[in-house]
PDB file of C-alpha atoms in Angstrom:
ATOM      1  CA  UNK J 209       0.000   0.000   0.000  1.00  0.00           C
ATOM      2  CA  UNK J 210       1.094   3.413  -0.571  1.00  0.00           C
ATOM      3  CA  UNK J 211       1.642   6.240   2.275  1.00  0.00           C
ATOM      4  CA  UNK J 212       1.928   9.660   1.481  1.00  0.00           C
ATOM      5  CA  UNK J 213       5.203  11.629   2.026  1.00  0.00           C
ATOM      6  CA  UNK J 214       3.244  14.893   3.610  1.00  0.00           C
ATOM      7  CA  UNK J 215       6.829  15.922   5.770  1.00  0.00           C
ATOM      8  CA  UNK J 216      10.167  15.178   6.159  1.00  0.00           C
ATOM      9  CA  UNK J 217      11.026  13.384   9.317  1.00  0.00           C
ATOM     10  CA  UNK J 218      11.383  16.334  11.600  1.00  0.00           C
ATOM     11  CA  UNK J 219      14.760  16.820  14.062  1.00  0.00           C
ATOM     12  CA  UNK J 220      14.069  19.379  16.253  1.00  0.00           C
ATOM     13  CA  UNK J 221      11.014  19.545  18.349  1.00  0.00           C
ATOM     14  CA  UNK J 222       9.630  22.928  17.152  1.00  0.00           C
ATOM     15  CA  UNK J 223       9.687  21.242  13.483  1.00  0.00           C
ATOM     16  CA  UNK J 224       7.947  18.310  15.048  1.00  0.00           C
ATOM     17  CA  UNK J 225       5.551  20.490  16.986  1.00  0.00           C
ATOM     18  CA  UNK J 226       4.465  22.059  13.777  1.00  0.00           C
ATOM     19  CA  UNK J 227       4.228  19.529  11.707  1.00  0.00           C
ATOM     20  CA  UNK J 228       1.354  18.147  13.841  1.00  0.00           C
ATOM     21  CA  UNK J 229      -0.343  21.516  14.263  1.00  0.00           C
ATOM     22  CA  UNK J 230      -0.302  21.656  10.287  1.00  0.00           C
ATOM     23  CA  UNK J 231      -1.966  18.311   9.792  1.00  0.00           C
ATOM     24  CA  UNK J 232      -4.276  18.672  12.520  1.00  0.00           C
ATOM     25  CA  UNK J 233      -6.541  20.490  10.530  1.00  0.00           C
ATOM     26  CA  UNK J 234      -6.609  17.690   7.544  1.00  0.00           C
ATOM     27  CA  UNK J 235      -8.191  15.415  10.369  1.00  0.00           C
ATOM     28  CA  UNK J 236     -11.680  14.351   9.899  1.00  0.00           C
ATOM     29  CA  UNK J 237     -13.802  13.155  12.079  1.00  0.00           C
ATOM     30  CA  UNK J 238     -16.762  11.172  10.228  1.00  0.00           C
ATOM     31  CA  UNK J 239     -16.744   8.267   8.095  1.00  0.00           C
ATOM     32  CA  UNK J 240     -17.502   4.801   6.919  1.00  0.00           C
ATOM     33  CA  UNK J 241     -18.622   2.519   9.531  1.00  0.00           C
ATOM     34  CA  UNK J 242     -17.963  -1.025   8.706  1.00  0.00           C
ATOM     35  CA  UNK J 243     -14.930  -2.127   7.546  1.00  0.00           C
ATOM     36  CA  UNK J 244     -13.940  -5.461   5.239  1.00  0.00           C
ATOM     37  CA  UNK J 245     -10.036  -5.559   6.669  1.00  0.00           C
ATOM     38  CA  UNK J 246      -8.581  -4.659   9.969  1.00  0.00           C
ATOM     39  CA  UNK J 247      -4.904  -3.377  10.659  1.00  0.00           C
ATOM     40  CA  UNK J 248      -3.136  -3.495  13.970  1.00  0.00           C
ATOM     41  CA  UNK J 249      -0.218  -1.842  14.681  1.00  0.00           C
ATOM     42  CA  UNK J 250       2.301  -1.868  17.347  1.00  0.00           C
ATOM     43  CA  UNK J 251       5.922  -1.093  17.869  1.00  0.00           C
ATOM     44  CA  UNK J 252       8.446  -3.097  20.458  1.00  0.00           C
ATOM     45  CA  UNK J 253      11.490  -1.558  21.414  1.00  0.00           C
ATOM     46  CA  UNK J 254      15.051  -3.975  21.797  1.00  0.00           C
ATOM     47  CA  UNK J 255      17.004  -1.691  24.690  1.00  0.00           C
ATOM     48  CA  UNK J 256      16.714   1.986  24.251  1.00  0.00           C
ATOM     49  CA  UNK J 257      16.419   2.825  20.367  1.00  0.00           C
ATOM     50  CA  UNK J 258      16.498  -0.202  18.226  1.00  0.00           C
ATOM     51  CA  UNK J 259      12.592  -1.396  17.026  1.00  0.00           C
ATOM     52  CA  UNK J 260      10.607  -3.261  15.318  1.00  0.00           C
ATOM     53  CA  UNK J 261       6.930  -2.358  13.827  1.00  0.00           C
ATOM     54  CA  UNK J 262       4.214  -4.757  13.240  1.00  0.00           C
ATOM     55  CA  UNK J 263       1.255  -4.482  11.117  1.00  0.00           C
ATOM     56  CA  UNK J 264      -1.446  -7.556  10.946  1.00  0.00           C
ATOM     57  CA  UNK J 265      -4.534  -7.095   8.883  1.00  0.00           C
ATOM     58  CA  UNK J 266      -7.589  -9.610  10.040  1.00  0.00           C
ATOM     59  CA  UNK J 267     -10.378  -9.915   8.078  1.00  0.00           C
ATOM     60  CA  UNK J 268     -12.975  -7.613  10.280  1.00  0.00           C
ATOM     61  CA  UNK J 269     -15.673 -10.872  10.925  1.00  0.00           C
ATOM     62  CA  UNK J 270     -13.531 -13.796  11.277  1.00  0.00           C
ATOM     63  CA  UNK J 271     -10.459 -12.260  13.105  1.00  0.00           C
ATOM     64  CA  UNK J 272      -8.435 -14.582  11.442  1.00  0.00           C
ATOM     65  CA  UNK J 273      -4.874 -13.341   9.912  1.00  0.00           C
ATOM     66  CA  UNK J 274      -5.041 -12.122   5.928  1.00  0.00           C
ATOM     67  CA  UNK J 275      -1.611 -10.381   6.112  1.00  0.00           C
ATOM     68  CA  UNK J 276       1.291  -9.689   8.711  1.00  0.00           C
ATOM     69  CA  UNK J 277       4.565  -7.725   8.266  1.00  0.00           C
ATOM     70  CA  UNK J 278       7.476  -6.201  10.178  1.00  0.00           C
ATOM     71  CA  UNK J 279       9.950  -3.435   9.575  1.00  0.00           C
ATOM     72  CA  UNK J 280      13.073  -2.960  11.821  1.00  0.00           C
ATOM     73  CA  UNK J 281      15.038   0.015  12.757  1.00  0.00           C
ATOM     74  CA  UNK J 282      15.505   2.760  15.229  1.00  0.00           C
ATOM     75  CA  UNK J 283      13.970   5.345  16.987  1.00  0.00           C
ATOM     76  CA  UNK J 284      13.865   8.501  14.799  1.00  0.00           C
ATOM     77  CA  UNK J 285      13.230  11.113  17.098  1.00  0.00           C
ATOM     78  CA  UNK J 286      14.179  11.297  21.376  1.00  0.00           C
ATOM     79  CA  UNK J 287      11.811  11.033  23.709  1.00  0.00           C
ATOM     80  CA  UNK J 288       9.586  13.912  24.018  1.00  0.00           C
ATOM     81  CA  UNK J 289       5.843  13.623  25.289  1.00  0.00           C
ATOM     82  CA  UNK J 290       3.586  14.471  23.220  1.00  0.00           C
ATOM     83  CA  UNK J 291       6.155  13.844  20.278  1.00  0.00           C
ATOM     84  CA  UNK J 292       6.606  10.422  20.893  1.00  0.00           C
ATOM     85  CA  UNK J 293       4.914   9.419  17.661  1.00  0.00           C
ATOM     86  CA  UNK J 294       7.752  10.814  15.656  1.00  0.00           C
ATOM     87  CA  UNK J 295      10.074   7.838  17.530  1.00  0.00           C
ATOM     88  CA  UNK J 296       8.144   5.194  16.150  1.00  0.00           C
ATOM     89  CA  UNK J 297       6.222   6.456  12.459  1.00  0.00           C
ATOM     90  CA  UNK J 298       9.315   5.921  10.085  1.00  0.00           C
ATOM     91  CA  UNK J 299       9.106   2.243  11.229  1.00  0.00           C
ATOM     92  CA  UNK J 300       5.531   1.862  10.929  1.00  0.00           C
ATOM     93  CA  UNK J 301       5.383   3.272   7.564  1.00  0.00           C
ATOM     94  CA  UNK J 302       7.892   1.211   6.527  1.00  0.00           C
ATOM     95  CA  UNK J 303       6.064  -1.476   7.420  1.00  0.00           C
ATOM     96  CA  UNK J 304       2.958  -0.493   5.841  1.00  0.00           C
ATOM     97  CA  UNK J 305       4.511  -0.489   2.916  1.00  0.00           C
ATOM     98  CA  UNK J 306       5.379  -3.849   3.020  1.00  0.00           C
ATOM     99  CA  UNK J 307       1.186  -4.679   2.644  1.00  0.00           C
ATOM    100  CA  UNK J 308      -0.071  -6.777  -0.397  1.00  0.00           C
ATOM    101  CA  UNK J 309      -3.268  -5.437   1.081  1.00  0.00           C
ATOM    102  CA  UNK J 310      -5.003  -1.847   1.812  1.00  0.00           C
ATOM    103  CA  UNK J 311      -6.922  -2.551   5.190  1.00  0.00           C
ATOM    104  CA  UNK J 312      -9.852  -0.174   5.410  1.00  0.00           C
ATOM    105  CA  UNK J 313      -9.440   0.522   9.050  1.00  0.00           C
ATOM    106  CA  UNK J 314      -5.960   1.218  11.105  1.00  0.00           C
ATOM    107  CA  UNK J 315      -6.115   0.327  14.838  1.00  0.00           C
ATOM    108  CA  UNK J 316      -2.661   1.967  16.319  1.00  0.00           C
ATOM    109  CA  UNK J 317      -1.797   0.857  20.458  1.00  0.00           C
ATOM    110  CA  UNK J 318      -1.608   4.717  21.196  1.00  0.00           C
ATOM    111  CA  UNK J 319      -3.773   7.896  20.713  1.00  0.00           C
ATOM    112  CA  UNK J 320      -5.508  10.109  18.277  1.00  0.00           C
ATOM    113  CA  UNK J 321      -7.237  13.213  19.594  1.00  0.00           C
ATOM    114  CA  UNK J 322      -6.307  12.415  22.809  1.00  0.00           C
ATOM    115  CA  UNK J 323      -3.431  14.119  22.721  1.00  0.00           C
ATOM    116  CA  UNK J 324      -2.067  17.358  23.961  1.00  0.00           C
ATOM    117  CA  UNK J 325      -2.082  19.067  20.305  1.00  0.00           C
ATOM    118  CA  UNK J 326      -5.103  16.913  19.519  1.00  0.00           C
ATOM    119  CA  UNK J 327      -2.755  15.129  16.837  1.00  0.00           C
ATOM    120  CA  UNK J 328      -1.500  11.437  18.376  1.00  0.00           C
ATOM    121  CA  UNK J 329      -0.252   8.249  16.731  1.00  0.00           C
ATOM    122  CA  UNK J 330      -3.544   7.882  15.031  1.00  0.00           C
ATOM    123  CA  UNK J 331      -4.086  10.958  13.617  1.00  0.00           C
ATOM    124  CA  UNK J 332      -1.042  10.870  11.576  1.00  0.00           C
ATOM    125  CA  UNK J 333      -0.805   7.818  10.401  1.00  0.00           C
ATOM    126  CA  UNK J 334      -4.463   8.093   9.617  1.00  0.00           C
ATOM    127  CA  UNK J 335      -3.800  11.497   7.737  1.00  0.00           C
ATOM    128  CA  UNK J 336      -0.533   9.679   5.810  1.00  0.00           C
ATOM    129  CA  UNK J 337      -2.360   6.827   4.669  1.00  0.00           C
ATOM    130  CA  UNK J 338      -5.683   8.514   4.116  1.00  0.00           C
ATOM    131  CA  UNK J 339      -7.514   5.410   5.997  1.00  0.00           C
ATOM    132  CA  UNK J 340      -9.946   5.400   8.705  1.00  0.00           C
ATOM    133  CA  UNK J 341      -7.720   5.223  12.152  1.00  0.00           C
ATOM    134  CA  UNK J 342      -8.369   4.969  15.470  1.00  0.00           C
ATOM    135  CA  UNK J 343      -6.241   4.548  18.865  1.00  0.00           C
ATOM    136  CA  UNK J 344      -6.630   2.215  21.944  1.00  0.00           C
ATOM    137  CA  UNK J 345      -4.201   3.190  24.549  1.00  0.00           C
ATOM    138  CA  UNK J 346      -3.801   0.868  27.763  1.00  0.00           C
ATOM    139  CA  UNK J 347      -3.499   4.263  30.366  1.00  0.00           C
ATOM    140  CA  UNK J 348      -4.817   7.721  30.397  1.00  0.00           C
ATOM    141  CA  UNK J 349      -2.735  10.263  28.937  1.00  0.00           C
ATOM    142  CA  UNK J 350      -4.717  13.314  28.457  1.00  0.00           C
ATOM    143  CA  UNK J 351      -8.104  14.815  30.091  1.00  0.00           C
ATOM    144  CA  UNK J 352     -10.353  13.306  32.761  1.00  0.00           C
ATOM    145  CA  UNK J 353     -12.988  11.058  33.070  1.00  0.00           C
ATOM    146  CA  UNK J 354     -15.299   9.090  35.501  1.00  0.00           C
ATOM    147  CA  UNK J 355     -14.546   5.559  35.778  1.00  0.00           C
ATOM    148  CA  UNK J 356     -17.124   3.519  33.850  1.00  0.00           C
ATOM    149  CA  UNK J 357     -19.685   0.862  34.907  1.00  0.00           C
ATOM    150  CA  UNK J 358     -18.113  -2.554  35.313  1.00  0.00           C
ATOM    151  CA  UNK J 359     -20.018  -4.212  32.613  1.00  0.00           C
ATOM    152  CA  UNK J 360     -18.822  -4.707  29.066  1.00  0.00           C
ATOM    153  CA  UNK J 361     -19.555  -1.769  26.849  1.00  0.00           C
ATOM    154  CA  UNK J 362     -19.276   0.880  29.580  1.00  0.00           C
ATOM    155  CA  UNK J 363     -17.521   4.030  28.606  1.00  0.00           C
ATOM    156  CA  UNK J 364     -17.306   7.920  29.981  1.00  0.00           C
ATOM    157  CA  UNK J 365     -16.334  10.368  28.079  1.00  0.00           C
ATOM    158  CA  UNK J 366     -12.650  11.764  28.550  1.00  0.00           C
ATOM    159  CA  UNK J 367     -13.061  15.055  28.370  1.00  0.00           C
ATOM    160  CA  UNK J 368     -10.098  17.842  27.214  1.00  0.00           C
ATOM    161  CA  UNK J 369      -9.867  21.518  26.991  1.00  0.00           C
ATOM    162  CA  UNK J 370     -13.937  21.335  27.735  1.00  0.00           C
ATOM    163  CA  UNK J 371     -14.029  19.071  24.608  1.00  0.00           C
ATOM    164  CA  UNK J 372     -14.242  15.298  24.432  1.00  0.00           C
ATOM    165  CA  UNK J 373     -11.624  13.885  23.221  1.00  0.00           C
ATOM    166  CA  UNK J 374     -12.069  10.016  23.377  1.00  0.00           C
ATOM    167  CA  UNK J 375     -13.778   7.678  25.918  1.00  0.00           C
ATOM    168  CA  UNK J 376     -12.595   5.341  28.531  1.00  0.00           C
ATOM    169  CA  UNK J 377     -14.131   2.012  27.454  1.00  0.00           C
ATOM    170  CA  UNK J 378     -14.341  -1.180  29.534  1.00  0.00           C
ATOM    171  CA  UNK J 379     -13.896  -4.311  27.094  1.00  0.00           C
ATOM    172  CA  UNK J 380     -14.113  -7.256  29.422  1.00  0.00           C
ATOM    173  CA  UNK J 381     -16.245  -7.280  32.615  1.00  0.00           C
ATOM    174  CA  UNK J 382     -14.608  -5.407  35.543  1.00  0.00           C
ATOM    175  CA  UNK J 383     -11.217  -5.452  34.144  1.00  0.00           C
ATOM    176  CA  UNK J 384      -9.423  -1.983  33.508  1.00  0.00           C
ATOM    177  CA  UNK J 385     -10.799   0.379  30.417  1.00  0.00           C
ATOM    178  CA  UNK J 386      -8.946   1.564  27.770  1.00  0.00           C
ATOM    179  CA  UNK J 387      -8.720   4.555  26.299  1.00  0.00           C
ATOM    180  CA  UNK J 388     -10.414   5.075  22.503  1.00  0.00           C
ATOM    181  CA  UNK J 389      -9.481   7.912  20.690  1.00  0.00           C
ATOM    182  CA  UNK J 390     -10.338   9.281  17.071  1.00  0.00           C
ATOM    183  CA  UNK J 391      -8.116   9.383  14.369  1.00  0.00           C
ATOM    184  CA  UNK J 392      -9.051  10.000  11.169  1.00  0.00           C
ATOM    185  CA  UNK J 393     -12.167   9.226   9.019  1.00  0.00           C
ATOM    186  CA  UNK J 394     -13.991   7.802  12.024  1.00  0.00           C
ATOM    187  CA  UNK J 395     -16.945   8.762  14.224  1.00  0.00           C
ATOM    188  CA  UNK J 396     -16.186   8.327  17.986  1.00  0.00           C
ATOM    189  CA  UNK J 397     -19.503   6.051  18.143  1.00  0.00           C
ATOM    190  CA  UNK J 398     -17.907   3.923  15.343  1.00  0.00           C
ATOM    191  CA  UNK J 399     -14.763   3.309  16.850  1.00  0.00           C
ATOM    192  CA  UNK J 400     -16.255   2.726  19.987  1.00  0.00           C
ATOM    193  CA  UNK J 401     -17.892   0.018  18.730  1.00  0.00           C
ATOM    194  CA  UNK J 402     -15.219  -1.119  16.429  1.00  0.00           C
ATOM    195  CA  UNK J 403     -13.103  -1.610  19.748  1.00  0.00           C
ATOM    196  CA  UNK J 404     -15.809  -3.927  21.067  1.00  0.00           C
ATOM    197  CA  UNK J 405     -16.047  -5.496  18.465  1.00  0.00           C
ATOM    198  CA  UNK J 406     -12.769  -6.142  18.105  1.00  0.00           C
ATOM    199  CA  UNK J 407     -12.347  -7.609  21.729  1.00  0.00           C
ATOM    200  CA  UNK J 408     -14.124 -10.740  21.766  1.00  0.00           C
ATOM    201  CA  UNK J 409     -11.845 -12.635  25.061  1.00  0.00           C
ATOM    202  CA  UNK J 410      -9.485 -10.325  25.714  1.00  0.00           C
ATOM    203  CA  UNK J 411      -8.828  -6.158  27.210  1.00  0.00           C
ATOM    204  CA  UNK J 412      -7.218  -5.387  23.717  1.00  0.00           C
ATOM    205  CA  UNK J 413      -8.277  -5.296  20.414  1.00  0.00           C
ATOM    206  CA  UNK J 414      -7.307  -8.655  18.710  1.00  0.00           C
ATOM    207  CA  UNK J 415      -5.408  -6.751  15.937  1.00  0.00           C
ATOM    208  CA  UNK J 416      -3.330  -4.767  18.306  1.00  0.00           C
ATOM    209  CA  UNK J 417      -2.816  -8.197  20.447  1.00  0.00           C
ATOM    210  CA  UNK J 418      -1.346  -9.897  17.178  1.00  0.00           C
ATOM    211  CA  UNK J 419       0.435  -6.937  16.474  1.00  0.00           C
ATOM    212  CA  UNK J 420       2.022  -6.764  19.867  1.00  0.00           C
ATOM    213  CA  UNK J 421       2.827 -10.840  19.635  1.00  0.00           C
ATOM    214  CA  UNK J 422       4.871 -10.318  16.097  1.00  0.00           C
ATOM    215  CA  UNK J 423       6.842  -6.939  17.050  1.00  0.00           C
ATOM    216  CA  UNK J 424       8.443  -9.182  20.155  1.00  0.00           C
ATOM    217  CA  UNK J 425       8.842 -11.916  18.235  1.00  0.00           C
ATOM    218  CA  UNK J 426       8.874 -11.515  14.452  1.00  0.00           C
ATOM    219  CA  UNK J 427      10.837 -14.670  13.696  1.00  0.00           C
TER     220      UNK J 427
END
């Protein structure tokens, strides 16, 4: 698949900074609501800098694998929060790249809006690729919310700047939420429920799981 080439990698953080501000506004924040193909993506890190991205596309009703890749390399950027996205996209694009296969919905193990610029892992890659993108993180990052109801399906609403900016979702019964964020091309309803759907057994989205699994061991 093909991603476009909107900015050079930045190396300073102002650069950085303003390349997310720029995009920001290409975000939007409606779109299709079922979806064919299924991307996860995740990044695992070997000591400080060295990585390796994952990408595995399920087909969206069966949850069984249609395509998984890997890219290798290094962090790109230091660690900055808020910029942290800019350590890991080089690899990830890489890797999505490598697809045979266009999945028609990216699910990225970070955030989208909720993000201090309003412009997380999901929001670029979503704006790159032009694909509906959404992120699941496992802890809060931005914003507050109430904790939801203990049942399957709960959410609250994390709210940000007196805006919401995602929802804290519980996926399994009484086990910790996690955090849904838009990123691009997706209502927050829809990727609410794409995250339950998406979470049969388990407190992450399959994808991201699989994802996960192959970055730590891509051999």
């Amino acid at each position: 698949m093909h991603v476009k080439q909107l900015h050079p990698w930045p190396s300073s953080v102002a650069e950085a900074e303003s390349i997310q501000d720029r995009l920001r506004g290409e975000v939007e924040l409606t779109g299709p609501d079922t979806f064919a193909l299924v991307a996860g993506l995740d990044v695992h890190y070997h000591g400080d800098d060295e990585l390796t991205a994952a990408v595995v596309v399920l087909d969206a009703a069966t949850l069984e694998p249609v395509e998984e890749v890997v890219a290798h390399g290094e962090a790109a950027f230091p660690y900055v929060p808020g910029l942290f996205a800019f350590r890991e996209l080089p690899a990830l694009v890489a890797a999505l790249e490598r697809l045979t296969v266009t999945p028609d919905l990216l699910v990225c193990d970070g955030y989208g809006l909720a993000h201090p610029r309003g412009f997380g892992l999901a929001c670029h890659l979503g704006v790159l690729t032009g694909l509906p993108a959404l992120g699941v993180g496992k802890t809060p990052f931005v914003g507050t919310h109430e904790p939801p109801g203990p049942e399957r399906g709960a959410w609250t609403p994390i709210v940000h700047d007196g805006g919401t900016v995602g929802r804290a979702l519980r996926t399994q019964r009484e086990i910790k939420p996690v955090y849904v964020s838009q990123g691009h091309r997706i209502a927050l309803d829809v990727a609410t429920d794409q995250v339950l759907r998406l979470t049969p057994r388990y407190r992450l989205p399959e994808p991201v799981r699989r994802a996960d699994h192959l970055a730590r061991h891509p051999s």
